[in-house]
Amino acid sequence: MLGRRRNENWITALAALAVMLQSQAAVADNRLVLRKESDNLIAVELSNTDAVAGFQFSVNGRGGVTFGEYQGSERTSEASLGIYQYLKDDSTLNIVILAPVRSALPVGNGVIGKIFFALTKNAGADTARVFLSKVVLCTAQAQYLDVTATQVEWNLHAKVDSKQMNFALNQNYPNPFNPSTTISYRLDKPAQVRLAVYDITGRQVESLVDQHQLEGQYTVKWNASVHAASQLASGMYFARLQVGDQVAVQKMILAK
């Protein structure tokens, strides 16, 4: 039922945007920029010289990039923008953003959203890449706006000598799981360790480890059915291991 409601909202949002786009293009200087904010977060920044009432774009990942949920920002919240999203598959996220009737996002510059992501094992891939496609912007008067979109790309194997990865986070087992799974990791030297579980919105749902540990192999069992706050729904979760100032993430699927 929830999945059907989300699909209906997505279709309704697309229909509303299509109505707004029955006009010729307007000349504008707008730029959508993707920026890798951390090891599991991509920021979407907009620099716009015209007020924008409607957005449509797809976020695409390559090189083992898998997406969680798109989250709006303070900038979009202040403009009361509605955000509709559809995760077509792990590496394609479709977004529609609409302003209220006779309203628009004011001219300005700043983050309009963030996307939680993880990297899966992808033999042969040297780089990870996130880019935008099918980008459409329009005004409250249903005019197209010119827009330039940039991508973000990084080397999966590049390491700085002073920041060698001194640990490894393994894929949880079993995966998918219900209701419990085992997360294992290896430390090559003593370090401050923090292991936590996040949902697709980037919200922390469980803290599993937060202490200094010696080198060695570690296993932690996570039982999703005994979550303190509430029963967790089926879906995608992320195990995030932080060792010192370095981070590794693994995608986990809870299937009830």
Coordinates of N, CA and C in Angstrom, one line a residue:
M1 N 0.8 -1.2 0.0 CA 0.0 0.0 0.0 C 0.9 1.3 0.0
L2 N 1.9 1.3 0.8 CA 2.8 2.4 0.9 C 3.5 2.6 -0.4
G3 N 4.0 1.5 -1.0 CA 4.7 1.6 -2.3 C 3.8 2.1 -3.4
R4 N 2.5 1.7 -3.4 CA 1.5 2.2 -4.4 C 1.3 3.7 -4.2
R5 N 1.2 4.1 -2.9 CA 0.9 5.6 -2.7 C 2.1 6.4 -3.1
R6 N 3.3 5.9 -2.9 CA 4.5 6.6 -3.4 C 4.5 6.7 -4.9
N7 N 4.2 5.6 -5.6 CA 4.1 5.7 -7.1 C 3.1 6.6 -7.6
E8 N 1.9 6.7 -6.9 CA 0.9 7.6 -7.3 C 1.3 9.0 -7.1
N9 N 2.0 9.3 -6.0 CA 2.5 10.7 -5.7 C 3.5 11.0 -6.8
W10 N 4.4 10.1 -7.2 CA 5.4 10.3 -8.2 C 4.7 10.6 -9.6
I11 N 3.7 9.9 -10.0 CA 3.0 10.1 -11.2 C 2.3 11.5 -11.2
T12 N 1.7 11.8 -10.1 CA 1.0 13.1 -9.9 C 1.9 14.2 -10.1
A13 N 3.1 14.1 -9.5 CA 4.1 15.2 -9.6 C 4.6 15.3 -11.0
L14 N 4.8 14.2 -11.7 CA 5.2 14.3 -13.1 C 4.2 15.0 -14.0
A15 N 2.9 14.7 -13.7 CA 1.8 15.3 -14.5 C 1.7 16.8 -14.2
A16 N 1.9 17.2 -13.0 CA 1.9 18.6 -12.6 C 3.0 19.4 -13.3
L17 N 4.2 18.7 -13.4 CA 5.3 19.4 -14.0 C 5.1 19.5 -15.5
A18 N 4.6 18.5 -16.1 CA 4.3 18.5 -17.5 C 3.4 19.6 -17.9
V19 N 2.4 19.9 -17.1 CA 1.5 21.0 -17.4 C 2.2 22.3 -17.4
M20 N 3.2 22.5 -16.5 CA 3.9 23.7 -16.3 C 4.9 23.9 -17.5
L21 N 5.2 22.9 -18.2 CA 6.3 23.0 -19.3 C 5.7 23.2 -20.7
Q22 N 4.5 23.6 -20.8 CA 3.9 23.8 -22.1 C 4.2 25.2 -22.6
S23 N 5.5 25.5 -22.8 CA 5.8 26.8 -23.3 C 7.2 26.8 -23.9
Q24 N 7.7 27.9 -24.5 CA 9.0 28.0 -25.1 C 10.0 28.2 -24.0
A25 N 11.3 27.9 -24.3 CA 12.3 28.0 -23.3 C 12.6 29.5 -23.0
A26 N 13.0 29.8 -21.7 CA 13.4 31.1 -21.3 C 14.9 31.1 -21.1
V27 N 15.6 32.2 -21.5 CA 17.0 32.2 -21.4 C 17.4 32.5 -19.9
A28 N 18.3 31.7 -19.4 CA 18.7 31.8 -18.0 C 20.1 31.3 -17.8
D29 N 20.7 31.6 -16.6 CA 22.0 31.1 -16.3 C 21.9 30.4 -15.0
N30 N 21.6 29.1 -15.0 CA 21.4 28.3 -13.8 C 22.4 27.1 -13.8
R31 N 22.8 26.7 -12.7 CA 23.8 25.6 -12.6 C 23.5 24.7 -11.5
L32 N 23.4 23.4 -11.8 CA 23.2 22.3 -10.8 C 24.6 21.6 -10.7
V33 N 25.1 21.6 -9.4 CA 26.4 21.1 -9.2 C 26.3 19.9 -8.1
L34 N 26.9 18.8 -8.5 CA 27.0 17.7 -7.5 C 28.4 17.8 -6.8
R35 N 28.3 17.6 -5.5 CA 29.5 17.7 -4.7 C 29.6 16.5 -3.7
K36 N 30.7 15.8 -3.7 CA 30.8 14.7 -2.7 C 31.2 15.3 -1.4
E37 N 30.2 15.2 -0.5 CA 30.4 15.9 0.8 C 31.1 15.0 1.8
S38 N 30.9 13.7 1.7 CA 31.6 12.8 2.6 C 31.6 11.4 1.9
D39 N 32.1 10.4 2.6 CA 32.2 9.0 2.0 C 30.8 8.4 1.8
N40 N 29.7 9.0 2.2 CA 28.4 8.5 1.9 C 27.3 9.5 1.7
L41 N 27.8 10.7 1.3 CA 26.8 11.8 1.1 C 27.2 12.7 -0.1
I42 N 26.2 12.8 -1.1 CA 26.4 13.7 -2.2 C 25.4 14.9 -2.0
A43 N 26.0 16.1 -2.2 CA 25.1 17.3 -2.1 C 24.8 17.8 -3.5
V44 N 23.6 18.3 -3.6 CA 23.1 18.9 -4.9 C 23.0 20.4 -4.6
E45 N 23.8 21.2 -5.3 CA 23.8 22.6 -5.1 C 23.2 23.3 -6.4
L46 N 22.4 24.4 -6.2 CA 21.8 25.1 -7.3 C 22.3 26.6 -7.2
S47 N 22.8 27.1 -8.3 CA 23.0 28.5 -8.4 C 22.1 29.0 -9.5
N48 N 21.1 29.8 -9.1 CA 20.1 30.2 -10.1 C 19.9 31.7 -10.2
T49 N 19.9 32.2 -11.4 CA 19.7 33.7 -11.6 C 18.2 34.0 -11.9
D50 N 17.4 33.0 -12.0 CA 16.0 33.1 -12.2 C 15.2 32.3 -11.1
A51 N 14.1 32.8 -10.7 CA 13.3 32.0 -9.8 C 12.8 30.7 -10.4
V52 N 12.9 29.6 -9.7 CA 12.6 28.3 -10.3 C 11.4 27.7 -9.5
A53 N 10.4 27.3 -10.3 CA 9.2 26.8 -9.7 C 9.1 25.2 -9.9
G54 N 9.8 24.7 -10.8 CA 9.8 23.2 -11.0 C 11.1 22.6 -11.4
F55 N 11.4 21.5 -10.9 CA 12.6 20.8 -11.2 C 12.3 19.3 -11.6
Q56 N 13.0 18.8 -12.6 CA 13.0 17.3 -12.8 C 14.3 16.9 -13.2
F57 N 14.9 15.9 -12.6 CA 16.2 15.3 -13.0 C 16.3 13.9 -12.4
S58 N 17.2 13.2 -13.0 CA 17.6 11.8 -12.6 C 19.0 11.9 -12.1
V59 N 19.2 11.2 -10.9 CA 20.6 11.1 -10.4 C 21.1 9.7 -10.7
N60 N 22.2 9.6 -11.3 CA 22.7 8.3 -11.8 C 24.1 8.0 -11.2
G61 N 24.3 6.7 -10.8 CA 25.6 6.3 -10.2 C 26.2 5.2 -11.0
R62 N 27.6 5.3 -11.1 CA 28.3 4.3 -11.7 C 29.5 3.9 -10.9
G63 N 30.1 2.7 -11.1 CA 31.3 2.3 -10.4 C 30.9 1.7 -9.0
G64 N 29.7 1.1 -8.9 CA 29.3 0.5 -7.6 C 28.5 1.5 -6.7
V65 N 28.2 2.7 -7.2 CA 27.4 3.6 -6.3 C 25.9 3.2 -6.3
T66 N 25.4 3.0 -5.1 CA 24.0 2.7 -4.9 C 23.4 3.8 -4.0
F67 N 22.2 4.2 -4.3 CA 21.6 5.4 -3.6 C 20.6 5.0 -2.5
G68 N 20.5 5.9 -1.6 CA 19.4 5.8 -0.6 C 18.4 6.9 -1.0
E69 N 17.9 7.6 0.0 CA 16.8 8.6 -0.2 C 17.4 10.0 -0.5
Y70 N 16.7 10.8 -1.3 CA 17.0 12.2 -1.5 C 16.3 13.0 -0.4
Q71 N 17.1 13.9 0.3 CA 16.6 14.7 1.3 C 16.7 16.2 0.9
G72 N 15.6 16.9 1.2 CA 15.6 18.4 0.9 C 16.5 19.1 1.9
S73 N 16.7 20.4 1.6 CA 17.6 21.2 2.4 C 16.8 22.3 3.1
E74 N 17.4 23.1 3.9 CA 16.8 24.2 4.5 C 16.3 25.2 3.5
R75 N 17.1 25.3 2.4 CA 16.7 26.3 1.3 C 15.4 25.8 0.7
T76 N 15.2 24.6 0.4 CA 13.9 24.1 -0.2 C 12.8 24.1 0.8
S77 N 13.1 23.9 2.0 CA 12.1 23.9 3.1 C 11.5 25.3 3.2
E78 N 12.4 26.3 3.2 CA 11.9 27.7 3.4 C 11.0 28.1 2.3
A79 N 11.3 27.6 1.1 CA 10.4 27.9 -0.1 C 9.2 27.0 -0.2
S80 N 9.0 26.1 0.7 CA 7.9 25.2 0.8 C 7.8 24.3 -0.5
L81 N 9.0 23.9 -1.0 CA 9.0 23.0 -2.2 C 8.6 21.6 -1.8
G82 N 7.8 21.0 -2.7 CA 7.4 19.6 -2.5 C 8.4 18.7 -3.3
I83 N 8.8 17.7 -2.6 CA 9.8 16.8 -3.2 C 9.2 15.4 -3.4
Y84 N 9.3 14.9 -4.7 CA 8.7 13.6 -5.0 C 9.9 12.8 -5.6
Q85 N 10.0 11.5 -5.2 CA 11.2 10.7 -5.7 C 10.7 9.3 -5.9
Y86 N 11.5 8.7 -6.9 CA 11.2 7.3 -7.2 C 12.6 6.6 -7.5
L87 N 12.9 5.7 -6.6 CA 14.2 4.9 -6.8 C 13.9 3.8 -7.8
K88 N 14.3 4.1 -9.1 CA 14.1 3.2 -10.2 C 14.8 1.9 -10.0
D89 N 16.1 2.0 -9.6 CA 16.9 0.9 -9.2 C 18.0 1.5 -8.2
D90 N 18.9 0.6 -7.8 CA 19.9 1.0 -6.8 C 20.7 2.2 -7.3
S91 N 20.9 2.4 -8.6 CA 21.8 3.4 -9.1 C 21.1 4.5 -9.9
T92 N 19.8 4.5 -9.9 CA 19.1 5.6 -10.6 C 17.9 6.1 -9.7
L93 N 18.0 7.4 -9.4 CA 17.0 8.0 -8.5 C 16.4 9.2 -9.3
N94 N 15.1 9.1 -9.5 CA 14.3 10.1 -10.2 C 13.7 11.1 -9.2
I95 N 13.9 12.4 -9.5 CA 13.4 13.5 -8.6 C 12.6 14.5 -9.3
V96 N 11.5 14.9 -8.7 CA 10.6 16.0 -9.1 C 10.5 16.9 -7.9
I97 N 10.7 18.2 -8.1 CA 10.6 19.2 -7.1 C 9.6 20.3 -7.6
L98 N 8.6 20.6 -6.8 CA 7.6 21.6 -7.2 C 7.3 22.6 -6.2
A99 N 7.2 23.9 -6.6 CA 6.9 25.0 -5.7 C 5.4 25.1 -5.6
P100 N 4.8 25.7 -4.6 CA 3.4 25.9 -4.5 C 2.9 26.8 -5.7
V101 N 1.6 26.8 -5.9 CA 1.0 27.6 -7.0 C 1.4 29.1 -6.9
R102 N 1.8 29.6 -8.0 CA 2.2 31.0 -8.1 C 3.4 31.4 -7.2
S103 N 4.2 30.4 -6.9 CA 5.4 30.6 -6.1 C 6.6 30.0 -6.8
A104 N 7.8 30.2 -6.2 CA 9.0 29.7 -6.8 C 10.2 29.8 -5.8
L105 N 11.3 29.1 -6.1 CA 12.5 29.2 -5.3 C 13.2 30.5 -5.7
P106 N 13.5 31.4 -4.8 CA 14.1 32.7 -5.2 C 15.5 32.5 -5.8
V107 N 15.9 33.6 -6.5 CA 17.3 33.6 -7.0 C 18.2 33.5 -5.8
G108 N 19.3 32.7 -6.1 CA 20.3 32.5 -5.0 C 21.3 31.4 -5.3
N109 N 21.9 30.9 -4.3 CA 22.9 29.9 -4.4 C 22.9 29.1 -3.1
G110 N 23.0 27.7 -3.3 CA 23.1 26.9 -2.1 C 22.6 25.5 -2.3
V111 N 22.6 24.7 -1.3 CA 22.3 23.2 -1.4 C 20.7 23.1 -1.5
I112 N 20.2 22.3 -2.4 CA 18.8 22.1 -2.5 C 18.5 20.6 -2.1
G113 N 19.5 19.8 -1.8 CA 19.2 18.5 -1.4 C 20.5 17.7 -1.2
K114 N 20.3 16.5 -0.5 CA 21.5 15.6 -0.3 C 21.0 14.2 -0.5
I115 N 22.0 13.4 -1.0 CA 21.7 12.0 -1.3 C 22.6 11.1 -0.6
F116 N 22.0 10.2 0.2 CA 22.8 9.2 1.0 C 23.2 8.1 0.0
F117 N 24.4 7.7 0.0 CA 24.8 6.6 -1.0 C 25.8 5.6 -0.3
A118 N 26.0 4.5 -1.0 CA 27.0 3.5 -0.5 C 27.7 3.0 -1.7
L119 N 28.9 2.4 -1.5 CA 29.7 1.8 -2.6 C 29.6 0.3 -2.4
T120 N 29.2 -0.4 -3.5 CA 29.3 -1.9 -3.4 C 30.5 -2.4 -4.2
K121 N 30.9 -3.6 -3.9 CA 32.0 -4.2 -4.6 C 31.8 -4.3 -6.1
N122 N 32.7 -3.7 -6.9 CA 32.5 -3.7 -8.4 C 33.9 -3.9 -9.0
A123 N 34.2 -5.2 -9.2 CA 35.5 -5.5 -9.8 C 35.7 -4.9 -11.1
G124 N 36.8 -4.3 -11.4 CA 37.1 -3.7 -12.6 C 36.8 -2.2 -12.7
A125 N 36.1 -1.7 -11.7 CA 35.8 -0.3 -11.7 C 36.9 0.5 -11.0
D126 N 37.5 1.5 -11.7 CA 38.6 2.3 -11.2 C 38.1 3.6 -10.6
T127 N 36.9 4.0 -11.0 CA 36.3 5.3 -10.6 C 34.9 5.1 -10.2
A128 N 34.4 5.9 -9.3 CA 33.0 6.1 -9.1 C 32.5 7.4 -9.6
R129 N 31.3 7.4 -10.2 CA 30.8 8.6 -10.8 C 29.3 8.8 -10.5
V130 N 28.9 10.0 -10.2 CA 27.5 10.4 -10.0 C 27.2 11.6 -10.9
F131 N 26.2 11.4 -11.7 CA 25.9 12.5 -12.7 C 24.4 12.7 -12.8
L132 N 23.9 13.8 -13.4 CA 22.5 14.1 -13.6 C 22.2 13.9 -15.0
S133 N 20.9 13.5 -15.3 CA 20.4 13.4 -16.6 C 18.9 13.8 -16.6
K134 N 18.4 14.0 -17.8 CA 17.0 14.4 -18.0 C 16.6 15.6 -17.1
V135 N 17.5 16.6 -17.1 CA 17.4 17.8 -16.2 C 16.5 18.8 -16.9
V136 N 15.4 19.2 -16.2 CA 14.5 20.3 -16.6 C 14.2 21.2 -15.5
L137 N 14.3 22.5 -15.8 CA 13.9 23.6 -14.8 C 12.9 24.5 -15.5
C138 N 11.9 25.0 -14.7 CA 11.0 25.9 -15.3 C 10.6 27.0 -14.3
T139 N 10.0 28.0 -14.8 CA 9.5 29.2 -14.0 C 8.0 28.9 -13.6
A140 N 7.5 29.8 -12.8 CA 6.1 29.7 -12.4 C 5.2 30.1 -13.6
Q141 N 5.8 30.7 -14.6 CA 5.0 31.0 -15.9 C 5.1 29.9 -16.9
A142 N 5.6 28.7 -16.5 CA 5.7 27.5 -17.3 C 6.7 27.7 -18.5
Q143 N 7.8 28.4 -18.2 CA 8.9 28.6 -19.2 C 10.1 27.8 -18.8
Y144 N 10.7 27.1 -19.8 CA 11.9 26.4 -19.6 C 13.0 27.3 -19.2
L145 N 13.9 26.8 -18.4 CA 15.1 27.6 -18.1 C 16.4 26.8 -18.5
D146 N 17.3 27.6 -19.1 CA 18.6 27.0 -19.4 C 19.3 26.5 -18.1
V147 N 19.9 25.4 -18.2 CA 20.6 24.9 -17.0 C 21.8 24.1 -17.4
T148 N 22.9 24.3 -16.6 CA 24.1 23.5 -16.8 C 24.3 22.5 -15.6
A149 N 24.5 21.3 -15.8 CA 24.7 20.3 -14.8 C 26.1 19.7 -14.8
T150 N 26.7 19.6 -13.6 CA 28.0 19.0 -13.5 C 27.9 17.7 -12.7
Q151 N 28.9 16.9 -12.9 CA 29.0 15.6 -12.3 C 30.1 15.6 -11.3
V152 N 30.2 14.5 -10.5 CA 31.3 14.3 -9.5 C 31.9 12.9 -9.8
E153 N 33.2 12.8 -9.8 CA 33.9 11.6 -10.0 C 35.1 11.4 -9.1
W154 N 35.4 10.3 -8.6 CA 36.5 10.1 -7.8 C 37.1 8.7 -8.0
N155 N 38.4 8.6 -7.7 CA 39.2 7.4 -7.9 C 39.0 6.4 -6.8
L156 N 38.5 5.2 -7.0 CA 38.2 4.3 -6.0 C 39.5 3.7 -5.3
H157 N 40.6 3.8 -6.0 CA 41.8 3.2 -5.5 C 42.9 4.2 -5.0
A158 N 42.6 5.5 -5.3 CA 43.6 6.5 -4.8 C 43.6 6.6 -3.3
K159 N 44.8 6.6 -2.8 CA 45.0 6.7 -1.3 C 46.2 7.7 -1.1
V160 N 46.0 8.5 0.0 CA 47.1 9.3 0.4 C 48.0 8.6 1.4
D161 N 49.3 8.7 1.3 CA 50.2 7.8 2.1 C 49.9 8.0 3.6
S162 N 49.6 9.1 4.0 CA 49.3 9.3 5.4 C 48.0 8.8 5.9
K163 N 47.1 8.4 4.9 CA 45.8 8.0 5.2 C 45.5 6.6 4.6
Q164 N 46.4 5.7 4.7 CA 46.1 4.3 4.2 C 45.0 3.7 5.0
M165 N 44.1 2.9 4.3 CA 43.0 2.2 5.0 C 43.6 1.1 5.9
N166 N 43.5 1.3 7.2 CA 44.0 0.4 8.1 C 42.9 -0.5 8.7
F167 N 41.8 -0.7 7.9 CA 40.7 -1.5 8.4 C 39.9 -2.0 7.2
A168 N 39.0 -2.9 7.4 CA 38.1 -3.4 6.3 C 36.8 -3.8 6.9
L169 N 35.7 -3.3 6.3 CA 34.4 -3.6 6.6 C 33.8 -4.6 5.7
N170 N 33.4 -5.8 6.1 CA 32.9 -6.9 5.3 C 31.4 -6.8 5.1
Q171 N 30.9 -7.4 4.0 CA 29.5 -7.4 3.8 C 28.8 -8.2 4.9
N172 N 27.7 -7.7 5.4 CA 27.0 -8.5 6.5 C 26.5 -9.8 6.0
Y173 N 26.3 -10.7 6.9 CA 25.8 -12.0 6.5 C 24.8 -12.5 7.6
P174 N 23.7 -13.0 7.2 CA 23.1 -13.1 5.8 C 22.7 -11.7 5.3
N175 N 22.5 -11.6 4.0 CA 22.0 -10.4 3.4 C 21.3 -10.8 2.1
P176 N 20.0 -10.6 2.0 CA 19.1 -10.0 2.9 C 18.9 -10.8 4.2
F177 N 18.4 -10.2 5.2 CA 18.3 -10.8 6.5 C 16.9 -10.5 7.2
N178 N 16.5 -11.3 8.2 CA 15.3 -11.1 9.0 C 15.4 -12.1 10.2
P179 N 15.4 -11.6 11.4 CA 15.5 -10.1 11.7 C 17.0 -9.7 12.1
S180 N 17.9 -10.7 12.1 CA 19.3 -10.4 12.6 C 20.3 -10.7 11.5
T181 N 21.4 -10.0 11.6 CA 22.5 -10.3 10.7 C 23.8 -10.0 11.5
T182 N 24.9 -10.5 10.9 CA 26.3 -10.3 11.5 C 27.1 -9.4 10.7
I183 N 27.7 -8.4 11.3 CA 28.6 -7.4 10.7 C 30.0 -7.7 11.2
S184 N 30.9 -7.9 10.3 CA 32.3 -8.2 10.7 C 33.3 -7.1 10.1
Y185 N 34.3 -6.8 10.8 CA 35.3 -5.9 10.3 C 36.7 -6.2 10.9
R186 N 37.7 -5.7 10.2 CA 39.1 -6.0 10.7 C 39.9 -4.7 10.9
L187 N 40.6 -4.6 12.0 CA 41.4 -3.5 12.3 C 42.9 -3.9 12.2
D188 N 43.7 -3.2 11.5 CA 45.1 -3.5 11.3 C 46.0 -2.8 12.4
K189 N 45.4 -1.9 13.1 CA 46.1 -1.2 14.2 C 45.0 -0.7 15.2
P190 N 45.4 -0.4 16.4 CA 44.5 0.1 17.4 C 43.9 1.5 16.9
A191 N 42.6 1.7 17.2 CA 42.0 2.9 16.8 C 40.7 3.1 17.5
Q192 N 40.2 4.4 17.5 CA 38.8 4.7 18.0 C 37.8 4.2 16.9
V193 N 36.9 3.4 17.3 CA 36.0 2.8 16.3 C 34.5 3.1 16.6
R194 N 33.8 3.4 15.6 CA 32.4 3.7 15.7 C 31.6 3.0 14.6
L195 N 30.8 2.0 15.0 CA 29.9 1.3 14.0 C 28.5 1.6 14.3
A196 N 27.8 2.1 13.3 CA 26.4 2.4 13.5 C 25.6 2.0 12.2
V197 N 24.3 1.9 12.4 CA 23.3 1.6 11.3 C 22.5 2.8 11.0
Y198 N 22.3 3.0 9.7 CA 21.5 4.2 9.2 C 20.4 3.7 8.3
D199 N 19.3 4.4 8.2 CA 18.3 4.1 7.2 C 18.5 4.9 6.0
I200 N 17.7 4.7 5.0 CA 17.9 5.3 3.7 C 17.8 6.9 3.7
T201 N 17.3 7.4 4.8 CA 17.2 8.9 4.9 C 18.5 9.5 5.5
G202 N 19.4 8.6 5.9 CA 20.6 9.1 6.6 C 20.4 9.2 8.1
R203 N 19.3 8.8 8.6 CA 19.0 8.8 10.1 C 19.6 7.6 10.8
Q204 N 20.4 7.9 11.8 CA 20.9 6.8 12.6 C 19.8 6.0 13.4
V205 N 19.8 4.7 13.2 CA 18.8 3.9 13.9 C 19.4 3.0 15.0
E206 N 20.7 2.8 14.9 CA 21.3 2.0 16.0 C 22.8 2.3 16.1
S207 N 23.3 2.4 17.3 CA 24.7 2.5 17.5 C 25.2 1.2 18.1
L208 N 26.2 0.5 17.4 CA 26.6 -0.8 17.8 C 27.9 -0.8 18.5
V209 N 28.9 0.0 18.1 CA 30.2 0.1 18.7 C 30.6 1.6 18.8
D210 N 31.1 2.0 19.9 CA 31.7 3.3 20.0 C 32.7 3.3 21.1
Q211 N 34.0 2.8 20.7 CA 35.0 2.7 21.7 C 36.4 2.5 21.0
H212 N 37.4 2.5 21.8 CA 38.8 2.3 21.3 C 39.0 0.8 21.3
Q213 N 39.5 0.2 20.2 CA 39.7 -1.2 20.1 C 41.1 -1.5 19.6
L214 N 41.6 -2.7 19.9 CA 42.9 -3.1 19.5 C 42.8 -3.7 18.1
E215 N 43.9 -4.0 17.4 CA 43.9 -4.6 16.1 C 43.4 -6.0 16.2
G216 N 42.7 -6.5 15.2 CA 42.2 -7.8 15.2 C 40.9 -7.9 14.4
Q217 N 40.2 -9.0 14.4 CA 39.0 -9.3 13.7 C 37.8 -9.2 14.7
Y218 N 36.7 -8.5 14.3 CA 35.6 -8.3 15.2 C 34.3 -8.6 14.4
T219 N 33.3 -9.2 15.2 CA 32.0 -9.4 14.7 C 31.0 -8.9 15.6
V220 N 29.9 -8.3 15.0 CA 28.8 -7.7 15.8 C 27.5 -8.2 15.2
K221 N 26.6 -8.6 16.1 CA 25.3 -9.1 15.6 C 24.3 -8.0 15.8
W222 N 23.5 -7.7 14.8 CA 22.5 -6.7 14.9 C 21.1 -7.3 14.7
N223 N 20.3 -7.2 15.7 CA 18.9 -7.7 15.6 C 17.9 -6.5 15.4
A224 N 17.4 -6.4 14.2 CA 16.5 -5.3 13.9 C 15.2 -5.3 14.6
S225 N 14.8 -6.5 15.1 CA 13.5 -6.6 15.8 C 13.5 -6.0 17.2
V226 N 14.7 -5.8 17.8 CA 14.8 -5.2 19.1 C 15.2 -3.8 19.1
H227 N 14.9 -3.1 18.0 CA 15.3 -1.7 17.9 C 14.5 -0.9 19.0
A228 N 15.2 0.0 19.7 CA 14.7 0.6 20.9 C 13.5 1.5 20.6
A229 N 13.6 2.3 19.5 CA 12.6 3.3 19.3 C 11.2 2.7 18.7
S230 N 11.3 1.9 17.7 CA 10.1 1.3 17.1 C 10.6 0.2 16.2
Q231 N 9.6 -0.6 15.8 CA 9.9 -1.7 14.9 C 10.3 -1.2 13.5
L232 N 11.4 -1.7 13.0 CA 11.9 -1.2 11.7 C 11.2 -1.8 10.5
A233 N 11.0 -1.1 9.5 CA 10.3 -1.6 8.3 C 11.3 -2.3 7.4
S234 N 10.8 -3.1 6.5 CA 11.7 -3.7 5.5 C 12.3 -2.6 4.6
G235 N 13.4 -2.9 4.1 CA 14.1 -2.0 3.2 C 15.6 -2.0 3.3
M236 N 16.2 -0.9 2.8 CA 17.6 -0.7 2.7 C 18.1 0.0 3.9
Y237 N 19.2 -0.6 4.5 CA 19.9 0.1 5.6 C 21.4 0.1 5.3
F238 N 22.2 0.9 6.1 CA 23.6 1.0 5.8 C 24.4 0.8 7.1
A239 N 25.4 -0.1 7.0 CA 26.3 -0.2 8.1 C 27.5 0.7 7.9
R240 N 27.7 1.6 8.8 CA 28.7 2.7 8.6 C 29.8 2.5 9.7
L241 N 31.0 2.2 9.2 CA 32.2 2.0 10.1 C 33.1 3.2 10.0
Q242 N 33.3 3.8 11.1 CA 34.3 4.9 11.2 C 35.4 4.6 12.0
V243 N 36.6 4.6 11.5 CA 37.9 4.3 12.2 C 38.8 5.5 12.1
G244 N 38.9 6.2 13.2 CA 39.6 7.5 13.1 C 38.9 8.4 12.3
D245 N 39.5 9.0 11.2 CA 38.8 9.9 10.3 C 38.4 9.3 9.0
Q246 N 38.5 7.9 8.9 CA 38.1 7.2 7.7 C 36.8 6.5 7.9
V247 N 36.1 6.3 6.8 CA 34.8 5.7 6.8 C 34.6 4.7 5.7
A248 N 33.9 3.6 6.1 CA 33.5 2.6 5.1 C 32.0 2.3 5.3
V249 N 31.3 2.0 4.2 CA 29.8 1.7 4.3 C 29.5 0.5 3.5
Q250 N 28.6 -0.3 4.1 CA 28.0 -1.5 3.4 C 26.5 -1.4 3.4
K251 N 25.9 -1.8 2.3 CA 24.4 -1.8 2.1 C 23.9 -3.1 2.7
M252 N 22.8 -3.0 3.5 CA 22.1 -4.2 4.1 C 20.6 -4.1 3.7
I253 N 20.0 -5.3 3.5 CA 18.6 -5.3 3.1 C 17.9 -6.1 4.2
L254 N 16.9 -5.5 4.9 CA 16.0 -6.1 5.8 C 14.8 -6.5 5.0
A255 N 14.5 -7.8 5.0 CA 13.4 -8.4 4.2 C 12.5 -9.2 5.1
K256 N 11.4 -8.6 5.4 CA 10.4 -9.3 6.3 C 9.4 -10.1 5.5

